[in-house]
CSV table of C-alpha atoms in Angstrom, one decimal:
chain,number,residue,atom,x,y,z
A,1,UNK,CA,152.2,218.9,40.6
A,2,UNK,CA,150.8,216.0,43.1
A,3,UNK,CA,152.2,216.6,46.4
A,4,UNK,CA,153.3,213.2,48.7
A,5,UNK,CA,153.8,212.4,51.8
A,6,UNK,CA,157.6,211.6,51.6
A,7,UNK,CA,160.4,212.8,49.3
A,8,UNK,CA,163.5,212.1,48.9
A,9,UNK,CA,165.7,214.0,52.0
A,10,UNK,CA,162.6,214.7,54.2
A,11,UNK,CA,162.6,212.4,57.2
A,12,UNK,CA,164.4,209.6,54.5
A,13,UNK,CA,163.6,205.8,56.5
A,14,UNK,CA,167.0,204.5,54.7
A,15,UNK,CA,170.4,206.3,55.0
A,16,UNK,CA,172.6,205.7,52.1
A,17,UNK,CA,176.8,206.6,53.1
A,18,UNK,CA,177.7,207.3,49.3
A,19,UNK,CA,175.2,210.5,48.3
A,20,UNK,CA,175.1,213.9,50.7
A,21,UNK,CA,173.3,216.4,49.2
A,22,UNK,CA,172.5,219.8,51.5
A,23,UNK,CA,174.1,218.4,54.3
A,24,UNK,CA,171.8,215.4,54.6
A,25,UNK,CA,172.1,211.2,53.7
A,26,UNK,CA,169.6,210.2,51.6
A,27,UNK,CA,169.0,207.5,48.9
A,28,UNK,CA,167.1,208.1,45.5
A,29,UNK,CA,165.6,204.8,44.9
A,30,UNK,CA,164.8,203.9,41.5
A,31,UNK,CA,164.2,200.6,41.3
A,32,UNK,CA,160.0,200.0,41.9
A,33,UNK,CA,159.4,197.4,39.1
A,34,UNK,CA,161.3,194.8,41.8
A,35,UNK,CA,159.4,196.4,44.9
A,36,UNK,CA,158.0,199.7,46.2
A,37,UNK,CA,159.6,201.7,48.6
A,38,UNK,CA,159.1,203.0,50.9
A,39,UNK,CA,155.8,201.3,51.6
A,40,UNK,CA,152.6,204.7,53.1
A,41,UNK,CA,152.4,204.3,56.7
A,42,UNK,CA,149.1,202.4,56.3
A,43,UNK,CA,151.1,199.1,55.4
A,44,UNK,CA,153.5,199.8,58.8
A,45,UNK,CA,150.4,200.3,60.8
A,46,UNK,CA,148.4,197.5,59.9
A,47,UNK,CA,151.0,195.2,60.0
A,48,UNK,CA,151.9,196.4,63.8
A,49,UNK,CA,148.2,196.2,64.5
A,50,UNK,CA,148.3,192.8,63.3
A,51,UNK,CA,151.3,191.3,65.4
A,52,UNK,CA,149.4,192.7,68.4
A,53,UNK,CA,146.0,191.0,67.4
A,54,UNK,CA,145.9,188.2,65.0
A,55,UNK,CA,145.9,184.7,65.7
A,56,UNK,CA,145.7,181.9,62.7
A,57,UNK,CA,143.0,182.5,60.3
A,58,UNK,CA,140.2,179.2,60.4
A,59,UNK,CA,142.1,177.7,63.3
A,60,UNK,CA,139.8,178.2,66.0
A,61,UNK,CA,136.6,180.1,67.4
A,62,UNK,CA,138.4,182.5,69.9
A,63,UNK,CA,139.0,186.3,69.3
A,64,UNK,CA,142.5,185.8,67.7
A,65,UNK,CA,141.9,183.7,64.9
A,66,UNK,CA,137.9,185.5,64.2
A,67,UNK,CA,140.2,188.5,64.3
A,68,UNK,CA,142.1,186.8,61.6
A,69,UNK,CA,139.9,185.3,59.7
A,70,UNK,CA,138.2,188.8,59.4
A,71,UNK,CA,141.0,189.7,57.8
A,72,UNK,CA,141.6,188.0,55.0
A,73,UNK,CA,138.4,188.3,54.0
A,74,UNK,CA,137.8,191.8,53.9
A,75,UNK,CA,141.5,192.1,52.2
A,76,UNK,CA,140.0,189.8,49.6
A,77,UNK,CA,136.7,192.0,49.5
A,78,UNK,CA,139.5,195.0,48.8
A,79,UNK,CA,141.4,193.0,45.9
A,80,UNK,CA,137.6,192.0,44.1
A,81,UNK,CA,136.9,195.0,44.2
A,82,UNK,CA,140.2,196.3,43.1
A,83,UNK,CA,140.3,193.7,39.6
A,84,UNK,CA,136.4,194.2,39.3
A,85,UNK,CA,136.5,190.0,40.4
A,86,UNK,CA,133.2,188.3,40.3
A,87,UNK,CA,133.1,187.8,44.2
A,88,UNK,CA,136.0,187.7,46.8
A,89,UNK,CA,136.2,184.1,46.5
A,90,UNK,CA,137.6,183.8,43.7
A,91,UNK,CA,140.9,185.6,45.1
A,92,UNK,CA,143.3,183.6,47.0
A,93,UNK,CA,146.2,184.8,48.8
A,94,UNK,CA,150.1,183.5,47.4
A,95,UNK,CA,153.6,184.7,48.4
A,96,UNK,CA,154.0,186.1,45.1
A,97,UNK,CA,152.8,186.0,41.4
A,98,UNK,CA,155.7,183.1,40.8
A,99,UNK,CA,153.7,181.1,43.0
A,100,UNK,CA,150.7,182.4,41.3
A,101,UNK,CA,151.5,181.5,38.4
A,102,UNK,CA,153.1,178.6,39.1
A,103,UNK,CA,149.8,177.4,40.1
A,104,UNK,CA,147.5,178.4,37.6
A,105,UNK,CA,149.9,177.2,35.1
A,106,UNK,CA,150.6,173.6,37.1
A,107,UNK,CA,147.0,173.2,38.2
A,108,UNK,CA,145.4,173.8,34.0
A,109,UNK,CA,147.6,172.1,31.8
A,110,UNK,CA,147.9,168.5,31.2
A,111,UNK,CA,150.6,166.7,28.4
A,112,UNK,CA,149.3,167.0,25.3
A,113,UNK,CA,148.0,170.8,25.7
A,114,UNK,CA,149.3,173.8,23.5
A,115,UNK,CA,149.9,177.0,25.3
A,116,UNK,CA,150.9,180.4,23.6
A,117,UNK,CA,153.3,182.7,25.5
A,118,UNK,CA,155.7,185.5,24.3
A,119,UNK,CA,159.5,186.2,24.5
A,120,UNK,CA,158.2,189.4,26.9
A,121,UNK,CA,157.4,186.7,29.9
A,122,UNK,CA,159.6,187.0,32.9
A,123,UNK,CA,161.4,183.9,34.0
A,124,UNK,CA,158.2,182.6,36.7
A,125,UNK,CA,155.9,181.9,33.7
A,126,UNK,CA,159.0,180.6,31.1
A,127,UNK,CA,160.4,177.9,33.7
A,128,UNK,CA,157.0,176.7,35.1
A,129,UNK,CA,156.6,176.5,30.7
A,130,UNK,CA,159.6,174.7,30.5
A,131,UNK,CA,159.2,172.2,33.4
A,132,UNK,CA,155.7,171.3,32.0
A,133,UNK,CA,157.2,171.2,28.5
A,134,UNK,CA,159.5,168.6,29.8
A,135,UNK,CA,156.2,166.5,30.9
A,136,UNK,CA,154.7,166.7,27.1
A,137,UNK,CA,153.3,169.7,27.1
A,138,UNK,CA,153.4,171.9,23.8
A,139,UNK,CA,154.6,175.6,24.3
A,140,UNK,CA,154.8,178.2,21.2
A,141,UNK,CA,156.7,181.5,22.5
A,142,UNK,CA,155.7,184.3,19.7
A,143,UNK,CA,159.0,186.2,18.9
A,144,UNK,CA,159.6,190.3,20.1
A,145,UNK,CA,161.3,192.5,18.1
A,146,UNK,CA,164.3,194.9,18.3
A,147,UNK,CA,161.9,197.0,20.6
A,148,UNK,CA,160.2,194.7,22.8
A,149,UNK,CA,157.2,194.5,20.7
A,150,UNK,CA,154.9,191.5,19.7
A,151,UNK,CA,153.1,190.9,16.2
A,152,UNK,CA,149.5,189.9,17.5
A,153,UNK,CA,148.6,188.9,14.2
A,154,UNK,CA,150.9,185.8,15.3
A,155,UNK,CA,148.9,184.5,17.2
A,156,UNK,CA,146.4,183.4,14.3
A,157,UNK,CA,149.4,181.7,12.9
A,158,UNK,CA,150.4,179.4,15.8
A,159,UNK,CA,147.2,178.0,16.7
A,160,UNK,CA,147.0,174.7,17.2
A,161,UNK,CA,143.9,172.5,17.8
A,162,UNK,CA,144.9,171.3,21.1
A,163,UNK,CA,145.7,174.7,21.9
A,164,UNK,CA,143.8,175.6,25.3
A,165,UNK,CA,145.2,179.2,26.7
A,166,UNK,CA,147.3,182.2,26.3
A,167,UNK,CA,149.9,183.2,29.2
A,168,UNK,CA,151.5,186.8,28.8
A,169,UNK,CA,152.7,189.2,30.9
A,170,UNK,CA,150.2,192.9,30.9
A,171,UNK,CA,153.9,194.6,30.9
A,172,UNK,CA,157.0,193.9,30.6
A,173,UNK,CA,159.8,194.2,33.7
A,174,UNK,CA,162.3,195.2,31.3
A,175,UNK,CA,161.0,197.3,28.7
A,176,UNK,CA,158.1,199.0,30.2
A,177,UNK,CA,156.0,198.1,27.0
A,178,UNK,CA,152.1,197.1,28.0
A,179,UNK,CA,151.4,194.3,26.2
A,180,UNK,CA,147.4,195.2,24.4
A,181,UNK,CA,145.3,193.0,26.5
A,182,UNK,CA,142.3,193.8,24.4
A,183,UNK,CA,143.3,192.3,21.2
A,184,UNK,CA,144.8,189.2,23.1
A,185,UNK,CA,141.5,188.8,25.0
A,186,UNK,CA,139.7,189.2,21.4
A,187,UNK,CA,141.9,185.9,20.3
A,188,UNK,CA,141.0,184.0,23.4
A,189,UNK,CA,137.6,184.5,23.4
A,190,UNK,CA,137.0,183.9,19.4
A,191,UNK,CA,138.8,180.7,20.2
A,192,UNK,CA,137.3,179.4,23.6
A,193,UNK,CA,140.6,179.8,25.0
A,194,UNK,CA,142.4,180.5,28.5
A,195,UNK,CA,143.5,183.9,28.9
A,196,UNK,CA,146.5,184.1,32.3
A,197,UNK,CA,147.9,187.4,32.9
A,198,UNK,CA,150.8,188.2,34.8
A,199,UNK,CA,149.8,191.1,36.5
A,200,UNK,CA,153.5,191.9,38.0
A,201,UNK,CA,154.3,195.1,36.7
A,202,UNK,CA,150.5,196.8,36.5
A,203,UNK,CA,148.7,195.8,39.8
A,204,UNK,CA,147.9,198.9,41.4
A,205,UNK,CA,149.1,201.0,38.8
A,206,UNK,CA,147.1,200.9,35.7
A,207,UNK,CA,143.3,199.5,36.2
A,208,UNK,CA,142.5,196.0,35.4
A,209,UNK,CA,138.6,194.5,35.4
A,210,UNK,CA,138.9,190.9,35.2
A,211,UNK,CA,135.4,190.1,33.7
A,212,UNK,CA,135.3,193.2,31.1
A,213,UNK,CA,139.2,191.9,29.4
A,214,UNK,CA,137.6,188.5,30.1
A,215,UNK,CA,140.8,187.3,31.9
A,216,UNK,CA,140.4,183.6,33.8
A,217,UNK,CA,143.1,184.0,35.7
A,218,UNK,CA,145.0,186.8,37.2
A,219,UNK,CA,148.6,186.3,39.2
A,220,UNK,CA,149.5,189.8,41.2
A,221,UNK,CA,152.2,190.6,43.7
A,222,UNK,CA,151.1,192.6,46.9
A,223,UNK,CA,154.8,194.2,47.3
A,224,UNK,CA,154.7,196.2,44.0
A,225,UNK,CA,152.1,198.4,43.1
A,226,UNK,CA,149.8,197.5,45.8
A,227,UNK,CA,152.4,198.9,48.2
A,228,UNK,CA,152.3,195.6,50.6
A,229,UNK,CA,155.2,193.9,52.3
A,230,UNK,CA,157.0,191.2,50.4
A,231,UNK,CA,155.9,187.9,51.0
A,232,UNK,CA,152.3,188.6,49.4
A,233,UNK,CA,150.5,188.7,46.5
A,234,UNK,CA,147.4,186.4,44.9
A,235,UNK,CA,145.4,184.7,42.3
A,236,UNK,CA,142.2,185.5,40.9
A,237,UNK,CA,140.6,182.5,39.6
A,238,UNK,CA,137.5,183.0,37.5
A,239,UNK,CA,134.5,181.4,39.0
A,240,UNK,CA,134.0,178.2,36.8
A,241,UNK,CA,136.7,177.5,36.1
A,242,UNK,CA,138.8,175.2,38.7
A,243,UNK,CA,142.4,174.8,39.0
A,244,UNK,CA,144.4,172.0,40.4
A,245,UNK,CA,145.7,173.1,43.8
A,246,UNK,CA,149.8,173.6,43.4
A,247,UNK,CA,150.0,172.8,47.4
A,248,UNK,CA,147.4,170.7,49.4
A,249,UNK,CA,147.6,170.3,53.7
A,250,UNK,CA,145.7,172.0,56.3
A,251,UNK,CA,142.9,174.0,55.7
A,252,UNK,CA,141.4,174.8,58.5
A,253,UNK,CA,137.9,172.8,57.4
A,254,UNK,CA,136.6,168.6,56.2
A,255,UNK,CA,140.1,167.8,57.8
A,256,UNK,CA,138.9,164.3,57.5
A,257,UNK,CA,138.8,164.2,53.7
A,258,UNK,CA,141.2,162.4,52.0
A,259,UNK,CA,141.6,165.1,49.2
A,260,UNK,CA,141.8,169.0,49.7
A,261,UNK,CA,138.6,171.1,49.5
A,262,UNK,CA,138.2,172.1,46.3
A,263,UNK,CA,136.1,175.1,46.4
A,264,UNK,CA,137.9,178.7,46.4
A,265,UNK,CA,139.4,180.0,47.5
A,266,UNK,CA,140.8,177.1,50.0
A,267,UNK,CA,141.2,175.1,47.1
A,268,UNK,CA,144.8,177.0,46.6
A,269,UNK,CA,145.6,177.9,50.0
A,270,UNK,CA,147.2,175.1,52.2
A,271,UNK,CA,148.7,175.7,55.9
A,272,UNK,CA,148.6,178.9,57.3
A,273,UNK,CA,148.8,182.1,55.6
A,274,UNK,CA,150.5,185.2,55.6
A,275,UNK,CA,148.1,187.1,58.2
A,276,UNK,CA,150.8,189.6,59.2
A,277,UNK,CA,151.7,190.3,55.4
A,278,UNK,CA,148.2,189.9,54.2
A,279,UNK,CA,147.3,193.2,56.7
A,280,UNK,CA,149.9,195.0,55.2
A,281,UNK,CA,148.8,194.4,52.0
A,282,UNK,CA,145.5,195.7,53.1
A,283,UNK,CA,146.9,198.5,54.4
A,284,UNK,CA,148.5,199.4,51.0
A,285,UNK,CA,145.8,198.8,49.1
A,286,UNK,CA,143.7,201.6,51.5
A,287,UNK,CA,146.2,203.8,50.5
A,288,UNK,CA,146.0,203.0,47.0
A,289,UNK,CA,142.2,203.8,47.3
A,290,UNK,CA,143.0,207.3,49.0
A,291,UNK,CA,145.2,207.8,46.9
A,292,UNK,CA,143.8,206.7,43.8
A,293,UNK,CA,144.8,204.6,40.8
A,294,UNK,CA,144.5,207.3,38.6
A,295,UNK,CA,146.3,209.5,40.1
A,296,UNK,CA,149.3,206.8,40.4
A,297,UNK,CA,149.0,206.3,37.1
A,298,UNK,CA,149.2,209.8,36.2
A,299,UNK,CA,151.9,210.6,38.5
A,300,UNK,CA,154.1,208.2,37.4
A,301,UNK,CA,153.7,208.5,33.6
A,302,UNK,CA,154.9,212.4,34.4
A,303,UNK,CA,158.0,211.5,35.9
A,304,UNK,CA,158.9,208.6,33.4
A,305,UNK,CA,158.1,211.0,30.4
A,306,UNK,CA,160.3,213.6,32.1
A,307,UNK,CA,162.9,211.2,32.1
A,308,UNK,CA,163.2,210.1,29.1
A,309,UNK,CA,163.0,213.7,27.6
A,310,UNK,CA,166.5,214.7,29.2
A,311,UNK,CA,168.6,211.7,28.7
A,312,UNK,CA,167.2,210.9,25.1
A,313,UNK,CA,169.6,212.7,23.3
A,314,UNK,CA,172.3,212.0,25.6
A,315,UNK,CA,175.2,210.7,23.2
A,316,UNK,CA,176.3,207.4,24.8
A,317,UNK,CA,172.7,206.3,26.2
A,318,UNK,CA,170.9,203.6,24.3
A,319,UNK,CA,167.3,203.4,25.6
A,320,UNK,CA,165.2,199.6,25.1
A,321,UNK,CA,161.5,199.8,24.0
A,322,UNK,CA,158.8,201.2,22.5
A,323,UNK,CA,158.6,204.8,22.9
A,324,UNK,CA,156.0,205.8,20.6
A,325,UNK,CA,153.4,206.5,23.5
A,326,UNK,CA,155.3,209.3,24.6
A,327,UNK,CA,155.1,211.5,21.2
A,328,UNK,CA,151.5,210.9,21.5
A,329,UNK,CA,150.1,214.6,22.0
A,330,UNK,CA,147.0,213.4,23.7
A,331,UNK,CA,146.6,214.0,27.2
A,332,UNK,CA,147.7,211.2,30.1
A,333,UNK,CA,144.0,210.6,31.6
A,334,UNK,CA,143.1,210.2,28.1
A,335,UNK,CA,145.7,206.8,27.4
A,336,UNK,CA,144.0,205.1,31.0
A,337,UNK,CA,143.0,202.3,28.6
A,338,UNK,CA,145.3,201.9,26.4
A,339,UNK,CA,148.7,203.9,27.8
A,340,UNK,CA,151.3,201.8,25.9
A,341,UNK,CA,153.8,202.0,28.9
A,342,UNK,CA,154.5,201.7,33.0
A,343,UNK,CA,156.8,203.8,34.5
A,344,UNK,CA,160.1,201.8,33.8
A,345,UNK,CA,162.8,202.7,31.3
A,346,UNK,CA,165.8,200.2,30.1
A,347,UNK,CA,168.7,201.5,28.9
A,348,UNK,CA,173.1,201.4,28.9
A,349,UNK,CA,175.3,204.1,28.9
A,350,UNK,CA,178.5,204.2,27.0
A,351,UNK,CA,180.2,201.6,26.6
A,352,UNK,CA,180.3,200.4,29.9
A,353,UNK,CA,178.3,196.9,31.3
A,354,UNK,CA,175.2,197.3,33.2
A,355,UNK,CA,176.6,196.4,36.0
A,356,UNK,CA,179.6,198.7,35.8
A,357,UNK,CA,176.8,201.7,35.1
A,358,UNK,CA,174.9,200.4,38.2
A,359,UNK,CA,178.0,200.2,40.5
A,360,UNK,CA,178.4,204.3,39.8
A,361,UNK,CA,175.3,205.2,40.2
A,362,UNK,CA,175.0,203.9,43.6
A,363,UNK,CA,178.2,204.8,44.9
A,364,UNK,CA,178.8,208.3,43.2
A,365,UNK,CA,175.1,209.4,43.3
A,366,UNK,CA,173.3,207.0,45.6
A,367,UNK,CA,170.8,206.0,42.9
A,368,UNK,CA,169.4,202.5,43.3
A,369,UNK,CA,169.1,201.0,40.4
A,370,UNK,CA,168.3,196.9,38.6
A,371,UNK,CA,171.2,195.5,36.4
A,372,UNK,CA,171.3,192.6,34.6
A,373,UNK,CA,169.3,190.3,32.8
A,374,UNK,CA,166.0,190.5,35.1
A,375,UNK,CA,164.2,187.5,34.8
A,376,UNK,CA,162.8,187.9,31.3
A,377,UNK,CA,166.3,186.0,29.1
A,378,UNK,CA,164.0,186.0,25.9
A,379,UNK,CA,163.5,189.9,25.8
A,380,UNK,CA,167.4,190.1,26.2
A,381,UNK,CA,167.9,188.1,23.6
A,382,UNK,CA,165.0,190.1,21.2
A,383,UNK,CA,166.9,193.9,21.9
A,384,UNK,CA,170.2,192.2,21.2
A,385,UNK,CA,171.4,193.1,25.5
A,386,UNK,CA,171.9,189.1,25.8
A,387,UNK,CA,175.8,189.6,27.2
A,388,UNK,CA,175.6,193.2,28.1
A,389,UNK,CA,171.8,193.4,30.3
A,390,UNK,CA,170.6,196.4,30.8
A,391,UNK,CA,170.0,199.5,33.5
A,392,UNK,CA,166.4,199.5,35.2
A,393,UNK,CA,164.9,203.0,36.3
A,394,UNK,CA,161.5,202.1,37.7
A,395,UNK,CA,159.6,205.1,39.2
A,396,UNK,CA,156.5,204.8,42.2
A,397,UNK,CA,154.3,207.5,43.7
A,398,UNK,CA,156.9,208.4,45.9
A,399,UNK,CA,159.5,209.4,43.6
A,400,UNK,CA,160.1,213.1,43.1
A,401,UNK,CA,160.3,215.2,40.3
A,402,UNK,CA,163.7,216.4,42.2
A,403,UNK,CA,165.4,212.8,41.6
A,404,UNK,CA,164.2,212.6,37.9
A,405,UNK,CA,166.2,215.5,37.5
A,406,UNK,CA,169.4,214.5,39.4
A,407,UNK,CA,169.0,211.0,37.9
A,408,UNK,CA,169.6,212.5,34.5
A,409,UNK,CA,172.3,214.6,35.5
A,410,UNK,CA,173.8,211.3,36.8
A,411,UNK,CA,173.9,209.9,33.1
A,412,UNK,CA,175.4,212.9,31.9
A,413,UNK,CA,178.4,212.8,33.8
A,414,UNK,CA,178.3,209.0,34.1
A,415,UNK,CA,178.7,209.1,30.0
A,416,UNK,CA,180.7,212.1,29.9
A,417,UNK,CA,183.9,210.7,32.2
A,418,UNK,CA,182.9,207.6,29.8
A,419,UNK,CA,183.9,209.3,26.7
């Protein structure tokens, strides 16, 4: 078994009043797919470090900002090498992948341009859709079915002549399915297409190589699997291609132009940025290289199949997905590729709301857990949860096998008393 740094109990940064267990306070978070926690003491150090040295980054020759400056690029050098990125200009930082995606999605399109999505997409690439929708442009959302899953022989179907890219998230928040990036790259190449990714759920977790899955643009958070601080995250922006800036101001450089600079990666970042946050993020994505993706990767598919072994056939839990990766006999390091799931499993218990099932957890066992609809209304709507929602378990490097196994004992009783 892979040994961490911090488990649940030892040293525990957050106290939680409703759970004692051995005579100490702790909380078993399970809720990862919104943010990671705790964050590895390289993300606390670097960001102290940074309060105590950073001035603004481009805003002057002393120290400070050169400190700066420094900075974000050698965090961009981490991140190109990270997604395999031409060169680390083509990365530029964002608060977030809504803002991401947001721009890629307002800076490409004009009225009068298809786009392709799916009902998997999480609200910040369906609204940014819709708004864009509302200005003439033509969206086609390919249906998912009782399990989450897309037909990607659909695709061939709803191609339009003026259609000019392919948006879809690499897995979903809510299901934990892993949408096949391979044969959706296969479409938009024999096509000349666009291929965005949201990146949301698999940055830092399962590996991504931007120019081999012949992705043109990339939106990422740093607060999720790259173990950052909230507050960061980025685009990668394939090198020919250029993208309408969602934001324009200063930039630190030709501040006597009327227009922004166009060339990346100041083209789509106006005003100062994140320094403090964007050191964190460096300092999560060092410990993801210590660490290792693979290892991540492997670590968390344990736990999730654990899971879902002891509360399958649970009477009164009703699990939301595609499972079939997990009675695949082949061994983890074998599925890197290809795994067919993250680490998150949907599900209700009983007959009780998610909310309701939440609301125990947390306050009988001091499980943290996601209810509700989470972003993504179309995949409610596809696993027929629309009213109800559903119960998130999202699982991180630092989640023990010791709170996989009183999780499940948690649904047992939950759905037990239920009955």
């Amino acid at each position: 078994m892979i040994r961490k740094s911090w488990s649940c109990g030892e040293k525990s940064p957050v106290l939680h009043p409703g759970y004692i267990r051995e005579g100490k306070t702790a909380m078993i978070y399970m809720d990862n797919a919104a943010t990671t926690f705790p964050k590895p003491p390289e993300t606390e150090e670097a960001m102290l470090e940074a309060i105590h040295t950073l001035g603004n980054a481009g805003r002057g020759a002393h120290s400070a900002s050169l400190s700066a400056s420094r900075l974000l690029f050698e965090t961009r050098a981490q991140l190109a090498q990270l997604f395999h990125a031409e060169d680390p200009s083509c990365i530029a930082f964002t608060q977030n992948t809504t803002q991401g995606l947001n721009t890629a999605i307002d800076g490409l399109f004009k009225p009068g341009d298809h786009v392709i999505t799916t009902a998997c997409e999480h609200n910040s690439v369906l609204r940014p859709l819709y708004r864009m929708q509302a200005k003439g442009l033509e969206v086609t959302i390919l249906p998912a079915d009782r399990k989450g899953r897309i037909d990607y022989n659909e695709l061939e179907k709803v191609l339009q002549p003026n259609t000019r890219a392919v948006i879809t998230t690499h897995a979903s928040n809510v299901t934990g399915n892993v949408t096949d990036l391979k044969k959706v790259s296969a479409f938009t190449r024999r096509h000349n297409l666009l291929f965005i990714v949201d990146a949301a759920q698999t940055a830092g977790v399962l590996p991504i190589d931007v120019q081999r899955m012949y992705i043109d643009v990339l939106c990422f958070p740093g607060h999720k699997g790259l173990y950052g601080p909230q507050g960061t995250g980025g685009i990668y922006v394939r090198r020919e291609l250029r993208v309408r800036p969602l934001m324009v101001g200063g930039s630190g450089v030709h501040s006597f132009d009327r227009e922004h600079p166009g060339e990346m990666p100041t083209a789509l970042e106006a005003g100062t940025m994140n320094g403090h946050g964007i050191a964190g993020l460096s300092g999560g994505l060092e410990f993801l290289k210590k660490t290792g993706l693979e290892n991540i990767r492997l670590h968390e598919e344990h736990l999730a199949r654990r899971f879902y072994e002891k509360i399958r056939r649970i009477p009164g839990v009703t699990l939301y997905g595609d499972f079939s990766s997990y009675e695949d006999k082949k061994e983890c390091r074998d599925r890197a590729e290809n795994p067919g799931r993250v680490a998150t499993i949907a599900l209700n218990l009983a007959d009780l709301s998610s909310a309701e099932a939440a609301d125990l957890l947390s306050a009988d066992y001091g499980i943290e857990v996601r209810a509700g609809a989470h972003c993504a209304p179309l995949m409610h709507e596809a696993l027929g949860t629309k009213k109800r929602g559903a119960v998130r378990f999202s699982f991180s490097w630092f989640t023990t096998e010791e709170e996989i196994d009183l999780a499940a004992q948690a649904i047992q009783s939950i759905v037990s008393d239920a009955g």
